[in-house]
Coordinates of C-alpha atoms in Angstrom, one line a residue:
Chain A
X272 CA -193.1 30.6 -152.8
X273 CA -191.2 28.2 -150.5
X274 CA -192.8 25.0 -152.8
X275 CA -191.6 26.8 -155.9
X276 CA -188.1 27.4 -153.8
X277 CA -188.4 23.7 -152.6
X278 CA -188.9 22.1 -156.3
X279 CA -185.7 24.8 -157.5
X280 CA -183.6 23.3 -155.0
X281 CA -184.9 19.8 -155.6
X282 CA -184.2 20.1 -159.6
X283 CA -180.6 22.1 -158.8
X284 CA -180.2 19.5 -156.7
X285 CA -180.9 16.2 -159.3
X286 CA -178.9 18.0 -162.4
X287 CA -176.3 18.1 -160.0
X288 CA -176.6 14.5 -159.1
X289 CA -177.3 13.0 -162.7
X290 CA -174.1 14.6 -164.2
X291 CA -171.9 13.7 -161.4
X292 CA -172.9 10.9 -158.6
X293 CA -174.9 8.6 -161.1
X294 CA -171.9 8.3 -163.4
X295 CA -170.6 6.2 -160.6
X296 CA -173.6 3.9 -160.6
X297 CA -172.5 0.7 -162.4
X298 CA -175.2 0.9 -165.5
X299 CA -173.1 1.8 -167.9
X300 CA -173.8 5.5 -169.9
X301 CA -177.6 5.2 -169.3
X302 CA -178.4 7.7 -166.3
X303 CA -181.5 7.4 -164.9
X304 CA -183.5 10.3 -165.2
X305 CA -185.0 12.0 -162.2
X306 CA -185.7 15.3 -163.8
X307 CA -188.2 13.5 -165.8
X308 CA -189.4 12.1 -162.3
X309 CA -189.8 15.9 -160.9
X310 CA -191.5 16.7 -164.0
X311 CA -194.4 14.4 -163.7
X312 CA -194.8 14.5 -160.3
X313 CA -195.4 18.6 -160.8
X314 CA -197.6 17.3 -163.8
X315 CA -199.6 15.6 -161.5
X316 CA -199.4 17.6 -158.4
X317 CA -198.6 21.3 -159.4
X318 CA -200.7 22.1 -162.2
X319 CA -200.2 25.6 -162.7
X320 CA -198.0 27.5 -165.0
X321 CA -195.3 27.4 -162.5
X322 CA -194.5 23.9 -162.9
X323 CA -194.5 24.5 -166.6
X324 CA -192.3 26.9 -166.8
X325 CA -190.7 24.8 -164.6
X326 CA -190.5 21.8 -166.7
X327 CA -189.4 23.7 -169.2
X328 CA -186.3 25.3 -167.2
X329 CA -185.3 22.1 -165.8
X330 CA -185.3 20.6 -169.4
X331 CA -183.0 23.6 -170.5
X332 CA -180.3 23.0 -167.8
X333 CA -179.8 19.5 -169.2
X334 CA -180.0 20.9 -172.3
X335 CA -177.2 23.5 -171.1
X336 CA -175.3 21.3 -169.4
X337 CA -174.8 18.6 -171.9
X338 CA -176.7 18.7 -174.6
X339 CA -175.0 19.4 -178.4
X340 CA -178.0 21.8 -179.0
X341 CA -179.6 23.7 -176.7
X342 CA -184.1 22.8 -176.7
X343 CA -183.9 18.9 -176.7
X344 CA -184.9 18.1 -173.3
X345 CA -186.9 21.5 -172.8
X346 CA -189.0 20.7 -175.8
X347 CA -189.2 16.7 -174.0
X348 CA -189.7 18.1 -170.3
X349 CA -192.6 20.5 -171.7
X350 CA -193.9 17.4 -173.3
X351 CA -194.1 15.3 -170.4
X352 CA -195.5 17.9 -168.7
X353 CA -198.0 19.2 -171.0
X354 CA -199.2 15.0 -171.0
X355 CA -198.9 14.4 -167.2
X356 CA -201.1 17.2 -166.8
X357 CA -203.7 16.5 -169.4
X358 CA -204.2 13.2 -168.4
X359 CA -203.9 13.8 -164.8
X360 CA -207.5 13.9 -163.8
X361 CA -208.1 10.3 -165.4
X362 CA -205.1 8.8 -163.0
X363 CA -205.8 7.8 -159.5
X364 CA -202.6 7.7 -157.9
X365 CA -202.3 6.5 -154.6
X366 CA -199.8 3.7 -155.2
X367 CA -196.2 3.5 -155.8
X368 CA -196.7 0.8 -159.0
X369 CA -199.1 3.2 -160.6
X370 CA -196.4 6.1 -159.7
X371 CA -194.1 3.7 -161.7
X372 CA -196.5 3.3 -164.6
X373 CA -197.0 6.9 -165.0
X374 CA -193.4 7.6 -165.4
X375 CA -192.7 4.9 -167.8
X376 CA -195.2 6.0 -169.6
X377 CA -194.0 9.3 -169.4
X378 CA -190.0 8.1 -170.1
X379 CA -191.6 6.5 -173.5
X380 CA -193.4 9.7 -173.8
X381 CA -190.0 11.6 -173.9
X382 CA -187.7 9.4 -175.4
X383 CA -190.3 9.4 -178.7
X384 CA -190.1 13.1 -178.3
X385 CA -186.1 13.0 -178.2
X386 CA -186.1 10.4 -181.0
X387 CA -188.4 12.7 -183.5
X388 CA -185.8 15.8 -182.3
X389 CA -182.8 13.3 -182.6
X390 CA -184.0 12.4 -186.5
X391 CA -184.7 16.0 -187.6
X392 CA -182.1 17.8 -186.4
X393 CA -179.2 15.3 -186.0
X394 CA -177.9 12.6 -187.8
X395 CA -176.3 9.7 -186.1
X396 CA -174.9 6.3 -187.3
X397 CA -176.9 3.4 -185.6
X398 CA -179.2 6.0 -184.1
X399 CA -182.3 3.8 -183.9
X400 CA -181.2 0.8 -181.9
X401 CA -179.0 3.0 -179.9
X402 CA -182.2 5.2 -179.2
X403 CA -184.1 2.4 -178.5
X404 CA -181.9 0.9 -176.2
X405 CA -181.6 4.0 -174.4
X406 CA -185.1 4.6 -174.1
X407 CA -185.8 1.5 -172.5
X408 CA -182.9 1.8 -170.1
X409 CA -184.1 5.3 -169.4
X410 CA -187.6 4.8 -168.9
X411 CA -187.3 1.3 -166.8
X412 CA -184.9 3.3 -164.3
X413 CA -187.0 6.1 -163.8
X414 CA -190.1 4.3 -163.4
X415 CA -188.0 1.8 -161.0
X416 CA -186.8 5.2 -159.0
X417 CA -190.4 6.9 -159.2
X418 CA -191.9 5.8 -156.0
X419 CA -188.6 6.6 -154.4
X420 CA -188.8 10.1 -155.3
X421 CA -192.4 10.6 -155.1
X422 CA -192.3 9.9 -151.8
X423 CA -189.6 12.1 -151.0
X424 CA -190.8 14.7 -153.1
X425 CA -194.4 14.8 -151.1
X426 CA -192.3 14.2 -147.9
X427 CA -190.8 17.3 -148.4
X428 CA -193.8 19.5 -149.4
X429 CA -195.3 18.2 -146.3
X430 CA -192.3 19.7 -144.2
X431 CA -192.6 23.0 -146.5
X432 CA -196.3 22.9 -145.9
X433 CA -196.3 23.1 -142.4
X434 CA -194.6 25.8 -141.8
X435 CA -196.4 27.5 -144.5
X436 CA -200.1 26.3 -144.8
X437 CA -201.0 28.7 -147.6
X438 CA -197.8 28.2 -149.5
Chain B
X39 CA -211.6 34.6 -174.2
X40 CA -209.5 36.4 -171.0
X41 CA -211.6 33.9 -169.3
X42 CA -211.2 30.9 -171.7
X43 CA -207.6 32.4 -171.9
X44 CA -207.1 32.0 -167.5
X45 CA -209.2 28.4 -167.8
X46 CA -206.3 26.9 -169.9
X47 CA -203.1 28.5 -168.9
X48 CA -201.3 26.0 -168.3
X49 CA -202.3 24.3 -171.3
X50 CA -201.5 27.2 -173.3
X51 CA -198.2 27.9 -171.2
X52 CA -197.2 24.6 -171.8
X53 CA -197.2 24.8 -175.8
X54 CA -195.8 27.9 -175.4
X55 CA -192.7 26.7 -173.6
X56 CA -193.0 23.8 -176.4
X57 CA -192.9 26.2 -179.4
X58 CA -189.6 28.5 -177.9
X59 CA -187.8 24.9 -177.2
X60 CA -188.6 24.1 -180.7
X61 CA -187.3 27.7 -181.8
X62 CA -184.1 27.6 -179.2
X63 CA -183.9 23.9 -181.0
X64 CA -184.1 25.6 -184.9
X65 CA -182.1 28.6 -184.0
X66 CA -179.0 26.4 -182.2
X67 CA -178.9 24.5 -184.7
X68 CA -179.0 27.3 -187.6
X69 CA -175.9 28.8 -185.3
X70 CA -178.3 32.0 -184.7
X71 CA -177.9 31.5 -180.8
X72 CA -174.3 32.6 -180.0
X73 CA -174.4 34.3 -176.1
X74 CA -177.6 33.0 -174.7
X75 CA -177.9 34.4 -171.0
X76 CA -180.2 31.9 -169.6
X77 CA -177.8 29.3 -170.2
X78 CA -175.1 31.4 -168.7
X79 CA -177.1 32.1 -165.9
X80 CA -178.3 28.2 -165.0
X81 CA -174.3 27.7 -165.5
X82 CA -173.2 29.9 -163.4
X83 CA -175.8 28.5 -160.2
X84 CA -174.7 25.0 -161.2
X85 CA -171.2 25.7 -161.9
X86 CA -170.1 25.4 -157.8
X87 CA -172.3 22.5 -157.4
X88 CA -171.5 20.4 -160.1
X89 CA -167.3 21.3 -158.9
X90 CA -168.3 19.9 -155.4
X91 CA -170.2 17.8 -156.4
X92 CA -167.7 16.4 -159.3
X93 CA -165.4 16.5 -156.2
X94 CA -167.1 14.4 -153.7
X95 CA -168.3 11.8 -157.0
X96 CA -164.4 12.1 -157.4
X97 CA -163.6 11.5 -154.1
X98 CA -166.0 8.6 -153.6
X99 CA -164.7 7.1 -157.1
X100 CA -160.7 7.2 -155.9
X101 CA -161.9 5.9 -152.5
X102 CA -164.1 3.3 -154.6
X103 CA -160.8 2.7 -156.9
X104 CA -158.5 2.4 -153.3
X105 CA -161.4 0.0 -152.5
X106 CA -160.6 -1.9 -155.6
X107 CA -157.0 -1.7 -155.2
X108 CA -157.0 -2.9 -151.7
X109 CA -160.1 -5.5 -152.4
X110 CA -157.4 -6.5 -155.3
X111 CA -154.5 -7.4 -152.9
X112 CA -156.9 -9.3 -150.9
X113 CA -158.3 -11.3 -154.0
X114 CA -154.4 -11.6 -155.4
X115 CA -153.6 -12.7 -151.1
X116 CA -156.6 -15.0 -151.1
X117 CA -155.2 -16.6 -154.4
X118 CA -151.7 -17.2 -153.1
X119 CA -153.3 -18.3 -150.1
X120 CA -155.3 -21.4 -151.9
X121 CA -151.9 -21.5 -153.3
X122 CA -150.1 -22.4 -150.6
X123 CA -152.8 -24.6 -149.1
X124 CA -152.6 -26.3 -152.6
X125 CA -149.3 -26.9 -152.4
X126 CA -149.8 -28.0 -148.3
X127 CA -152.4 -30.4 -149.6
X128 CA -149.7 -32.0 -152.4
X129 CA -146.7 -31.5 -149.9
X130 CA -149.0 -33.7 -147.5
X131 CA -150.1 -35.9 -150.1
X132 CA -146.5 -36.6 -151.3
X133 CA -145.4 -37.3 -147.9
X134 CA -148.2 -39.7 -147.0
X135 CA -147.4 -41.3 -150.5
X136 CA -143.9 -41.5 -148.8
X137 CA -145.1 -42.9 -145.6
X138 CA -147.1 -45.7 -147.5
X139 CA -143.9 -46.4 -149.3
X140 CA -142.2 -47.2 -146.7
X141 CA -144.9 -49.2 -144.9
X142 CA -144.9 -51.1 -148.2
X143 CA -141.8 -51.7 -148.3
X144 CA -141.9 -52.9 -144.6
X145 CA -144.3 -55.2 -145.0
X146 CA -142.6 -56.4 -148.3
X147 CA -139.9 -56.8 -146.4
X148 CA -141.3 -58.6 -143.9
X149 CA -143.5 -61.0 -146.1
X150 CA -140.1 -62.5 -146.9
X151 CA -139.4 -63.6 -143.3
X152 CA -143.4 -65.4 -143.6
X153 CA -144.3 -68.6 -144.9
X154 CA -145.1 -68.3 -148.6
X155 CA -148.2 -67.6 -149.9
X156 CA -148.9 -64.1 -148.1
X157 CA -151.4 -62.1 -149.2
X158 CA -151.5 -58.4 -148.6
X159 CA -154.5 -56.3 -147.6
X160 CA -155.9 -53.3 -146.8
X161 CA -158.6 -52.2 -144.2
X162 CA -161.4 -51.0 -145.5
X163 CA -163.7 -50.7 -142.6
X164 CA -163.7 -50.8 -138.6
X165 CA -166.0 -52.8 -136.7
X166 CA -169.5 -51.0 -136.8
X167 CA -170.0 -51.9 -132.8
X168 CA -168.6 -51.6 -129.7
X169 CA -169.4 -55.0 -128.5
X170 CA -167.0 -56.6 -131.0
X171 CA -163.8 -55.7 -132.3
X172 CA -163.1 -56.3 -135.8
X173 CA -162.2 -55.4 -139.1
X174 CA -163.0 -55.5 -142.7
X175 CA -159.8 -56.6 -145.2
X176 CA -160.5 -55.8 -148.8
X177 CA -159.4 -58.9 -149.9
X178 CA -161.4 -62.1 -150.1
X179 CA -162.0 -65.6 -151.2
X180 CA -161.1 -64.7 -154.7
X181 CA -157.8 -63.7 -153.7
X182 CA -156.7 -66.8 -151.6
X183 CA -157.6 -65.8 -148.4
X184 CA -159.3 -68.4 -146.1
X185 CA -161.4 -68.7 -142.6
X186 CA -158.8 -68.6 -139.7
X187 CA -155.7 -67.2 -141.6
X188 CA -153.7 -65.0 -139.6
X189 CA -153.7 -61.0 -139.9
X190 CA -150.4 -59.4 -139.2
X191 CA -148.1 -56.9 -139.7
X192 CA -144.5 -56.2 -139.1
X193 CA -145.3 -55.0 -135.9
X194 CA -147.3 -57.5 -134.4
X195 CA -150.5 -59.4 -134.7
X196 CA -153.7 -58.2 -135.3
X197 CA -156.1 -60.6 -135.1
X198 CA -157.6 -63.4 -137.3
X199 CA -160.0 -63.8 -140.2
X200 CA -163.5 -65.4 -139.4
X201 CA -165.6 -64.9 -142.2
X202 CA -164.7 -64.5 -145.7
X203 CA -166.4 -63.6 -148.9
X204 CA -165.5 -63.2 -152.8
X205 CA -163.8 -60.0 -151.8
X206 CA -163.6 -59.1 -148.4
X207 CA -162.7 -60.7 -145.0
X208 CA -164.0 -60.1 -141.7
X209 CA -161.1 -60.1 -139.3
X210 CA -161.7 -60.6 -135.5
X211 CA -158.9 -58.7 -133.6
X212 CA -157.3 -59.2 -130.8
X213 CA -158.8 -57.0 -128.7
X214 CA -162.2 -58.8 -129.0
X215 CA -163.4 -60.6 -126.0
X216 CA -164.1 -64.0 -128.6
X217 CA -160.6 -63.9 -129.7
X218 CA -158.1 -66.3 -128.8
X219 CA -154.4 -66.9 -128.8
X220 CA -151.9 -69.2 -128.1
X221 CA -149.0 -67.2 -127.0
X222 CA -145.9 -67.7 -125.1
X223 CA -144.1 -65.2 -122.8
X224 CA -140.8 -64.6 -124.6
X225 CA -139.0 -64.3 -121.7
X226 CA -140.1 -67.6 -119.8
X227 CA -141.8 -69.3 -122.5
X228 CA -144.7 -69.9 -120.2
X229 CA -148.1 -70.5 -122.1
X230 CA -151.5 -68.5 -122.3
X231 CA -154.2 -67.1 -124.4
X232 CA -154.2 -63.8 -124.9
X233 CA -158.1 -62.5 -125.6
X234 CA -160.0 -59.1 -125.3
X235 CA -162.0 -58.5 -122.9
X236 CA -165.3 -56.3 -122.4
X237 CA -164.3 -55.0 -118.9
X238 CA -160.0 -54.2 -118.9
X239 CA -159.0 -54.1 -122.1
X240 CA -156.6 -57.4 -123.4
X241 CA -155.7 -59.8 -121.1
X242 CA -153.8 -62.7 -120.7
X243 CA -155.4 -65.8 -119.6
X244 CA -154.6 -69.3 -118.0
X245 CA -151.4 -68.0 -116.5
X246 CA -150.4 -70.6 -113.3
X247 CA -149.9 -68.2 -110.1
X248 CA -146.8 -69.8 -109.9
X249 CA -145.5 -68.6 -113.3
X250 CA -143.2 -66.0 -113.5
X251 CA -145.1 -62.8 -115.3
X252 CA -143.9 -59.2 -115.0
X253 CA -144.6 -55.9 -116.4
X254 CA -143.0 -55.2 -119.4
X255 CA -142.5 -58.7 -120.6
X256 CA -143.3 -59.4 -124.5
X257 CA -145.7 -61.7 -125.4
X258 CA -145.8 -63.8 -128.9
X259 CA -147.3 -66.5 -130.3
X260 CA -145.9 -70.0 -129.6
X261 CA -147.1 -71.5 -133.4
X262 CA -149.1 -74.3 -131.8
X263 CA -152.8 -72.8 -133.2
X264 CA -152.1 -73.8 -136.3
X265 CA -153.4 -70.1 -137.5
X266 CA -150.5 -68.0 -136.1
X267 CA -147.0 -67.9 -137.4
X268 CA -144.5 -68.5 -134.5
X269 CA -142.8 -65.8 -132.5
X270 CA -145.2 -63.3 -133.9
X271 CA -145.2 -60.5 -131.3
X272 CA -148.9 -59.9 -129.5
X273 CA -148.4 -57.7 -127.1
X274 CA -147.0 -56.7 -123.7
X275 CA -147.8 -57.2 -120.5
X276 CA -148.5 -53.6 -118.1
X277 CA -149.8 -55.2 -115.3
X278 CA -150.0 -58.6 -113.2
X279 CA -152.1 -59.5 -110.5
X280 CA -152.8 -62.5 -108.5
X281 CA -156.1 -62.4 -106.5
X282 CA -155.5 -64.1 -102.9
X283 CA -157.5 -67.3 -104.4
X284 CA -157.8 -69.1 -107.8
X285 CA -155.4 -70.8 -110.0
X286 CA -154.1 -68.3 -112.3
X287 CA -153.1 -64.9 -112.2
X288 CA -154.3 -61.9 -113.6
X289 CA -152.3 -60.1 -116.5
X290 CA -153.4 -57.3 -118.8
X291 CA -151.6 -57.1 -121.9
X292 CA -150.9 -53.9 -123.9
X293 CA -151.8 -55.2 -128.0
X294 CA -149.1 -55.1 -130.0
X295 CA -150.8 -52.9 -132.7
X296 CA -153.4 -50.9 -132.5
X297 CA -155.9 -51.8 -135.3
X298 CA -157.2 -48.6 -135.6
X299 CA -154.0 -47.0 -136.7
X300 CA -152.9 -49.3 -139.3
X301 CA -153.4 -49.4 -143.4
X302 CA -151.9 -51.9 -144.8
X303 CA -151.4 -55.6 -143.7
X304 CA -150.5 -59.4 -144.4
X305 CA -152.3 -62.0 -144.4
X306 CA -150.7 -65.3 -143.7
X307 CA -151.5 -69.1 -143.0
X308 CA -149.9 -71.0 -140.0
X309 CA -146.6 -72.4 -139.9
X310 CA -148.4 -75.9 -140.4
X311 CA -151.0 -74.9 -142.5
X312 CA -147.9 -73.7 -144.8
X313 CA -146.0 -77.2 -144.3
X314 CA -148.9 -78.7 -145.5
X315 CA -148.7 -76.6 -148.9

């Protein structure tokens, strides 16, 4: 209960800072992506339907916060998930670059997913090369701020976890 | 199938959460999803934090933009800054410019009360020891100027050249201890040679005890070397001494010119030398 409080807080706490602190960063409108970061580290970590659902409900507050229609990043986040996890007993992950790695795999993951959604349901001039663009961006930040939040993230069950060994 | 159901939960949790995004995804964009309450609810939890939030990003922006601002004023005072030190630079420039006019015009001047033919120099180096005072003129051969022509300036004497090439001359000052000069004192027209020396400075040699020397009194060349124009000042004397033996006394001599501070300067044949011409 406190982990699933813990990773609540966690992903109130990145919407909150992807649609207002990381405007500030100087990288133009790319934002890097930290939910997706939370997602595969429960992927990898949390398997359990808890972290799905979770995925999925962190996906849906982007969705509610900014996106046009509402089930793009859910449909992305259960994505990632549904991947991280399926392929989560073939990766050995004990160092940040591989962290890295799995994320940018899992950022390409996404944006394809978001690209497919963006082509069937919308219609944008210059879509492709501004998808692509944004793709890349996305996926190189969040696999540059992966090991960052990993460690964080881990840090911060270990704090939950020892006050609560069963938790 | 409960238990194959259990084994792959997640699995099957996780396309199920796939298939309702991909229905909230159909039905949004049919317009079929007017009030949804999760949405309202995940807005109303983020709604405070995003305000503070949006507050302290806005807060850290204007103190980012006063940053700017300020950071602005000090690039904009750092510009008028170089500005000014620009214009110091020209100011200091233009007045040097001046000051070499005037020199110029000096020693153009002055060339007119020489024998014809001198030649005007600049130095271009000092002397590269301390054992030997001299100085490098960058004017040589090729322009006229010979072994033992004198080195002046309107001020005084500075020494004589002793070695020259195409371009160049080597000028040994007066200061050196292997220079000397026939001078006179301009007060008594007594007679010595005035030469460096390693120990005190430039002195005045081959003074008679009996002559009459003091402080103060101006020494210039008396012509007869050949090499030196006549009445040419040298220096002045700052200090006699006579030792309770020997023939002559001693007297140090303060140079006329400093070598070090001048530019500019003439180069000139003795009175004689210029006859001959």
């Amino acid at each position: 209960m406190k982990l699933f409080l813990l990773f609540l807080l966690v992903g109130i706490f990145l919407v909150v800072l992807q649609t207002t602190f990381f405007h500030l960063l100087p990288i133009g409108p790319v934002v890097p992506d930290l939910i997706l970061v939370l997602c595969v580290y429960l992927g990898l970590y949390h398997p359990s339907v808890g972290a799905a659902l979770g995925s999925f409900l962190l996906g849906y507050s982007i969705d509610t916060v900014s996106s046009p229609i509402l089930g793009f990043n859910a449909f992305a986040m259960s994505l990632v998930y549904l991947a991280v996890y399926l392929s989560a007993r073939s990766i050995w992950l004990h160092h940040p670059i591989v962290s890295s790695v799995v994320v940018l795999l899992a950022a390409l993951v996404k944006g394809a997913a978001m690209v497919v959604i963006w082509a069937i349901f919308l219609s944008v001039d210059g879509f492709w090369a501004g998808a692509a663009r944004y793709v890349l961006w996305e996926a190189l930040l969040a696999a540059l701020l992966a090991p960052l939040v990993f460690a964080l993230l881990r840090r911060g069950q270990i704090f939950v976890e020892r006050f609560n060994p069963t938790a | 199938m409960l238990a194959f159901l259990r084994r792959n939960q997640i699995f099957f949790c996780s396309c199920f959460c796939l298939l309702l995004s991909l229905y909230i995804l159909t039905a949004t964009a049919r317009g079929q999803i007017k009030n949804e309450p999760v949405g309202a609810l995940l807005m109303w939890i983020l709604r405070p934090l995003q305000i503070v939030g949006q507050g302290t990003a806005n807060w850290i922006k204007g103190f980012r933009d006063n940053y700017d601002t300020l950071a602005g004023f000090r690039s904009e005072n750092e510009r008028l800054r170089n500005r000014l030190q620009t214009l110091e630079i020209e100011r200091q420039r233009l007045l040097e410019a001046e000051a070499t006019n005037q020199r110029l015009q000096q020693l153009l001047d002055f060339r007119g009360e020489l024998p014809t033919g001198a030649i005007t120099a600049s130095i271009i180096a000092a002397s590269a020891t301390s054992w030997f005072q001299s100085c490098v003129l960058n004017k040589g051969s090729a322009d006229g100027v010979r072994k033992d022509m004198a080195v002046v300036t309107p001020l005084g004497v500075i020494g004589k050249v002793v070695s020259v090439t195409g371009r160049t001359a080597k000028v040994l000052l007066v200061t050196d201890p292997n220079s000397g000069i026939d001078v006179m004192v301009q007060r008594t027209r007594s007679r010595g040679i005035v030469s460096g020396s390693l120990e005190s400075g430039t002195v005045l040699k081959y003074i008679k005890r009996s002559e009459d020397v003091r402080e103060g009194d101006r020494l210039v060349t008396s012509g007869l070397d050949n090499i030196f124009p006549k009445g040419m000042l040298v220096g002045t004397v700052i200090k006699v001494r006579k030792q309770s033996r020997g023939l002559f006394q001693i007297v140090e001599v303060l140079p006329a010119i400093q070598a070090s501070l001048v530019e500019e300067v003439l180069i000139v044949s003795g009175e004689n030398e210029a006859a001959k011409k």
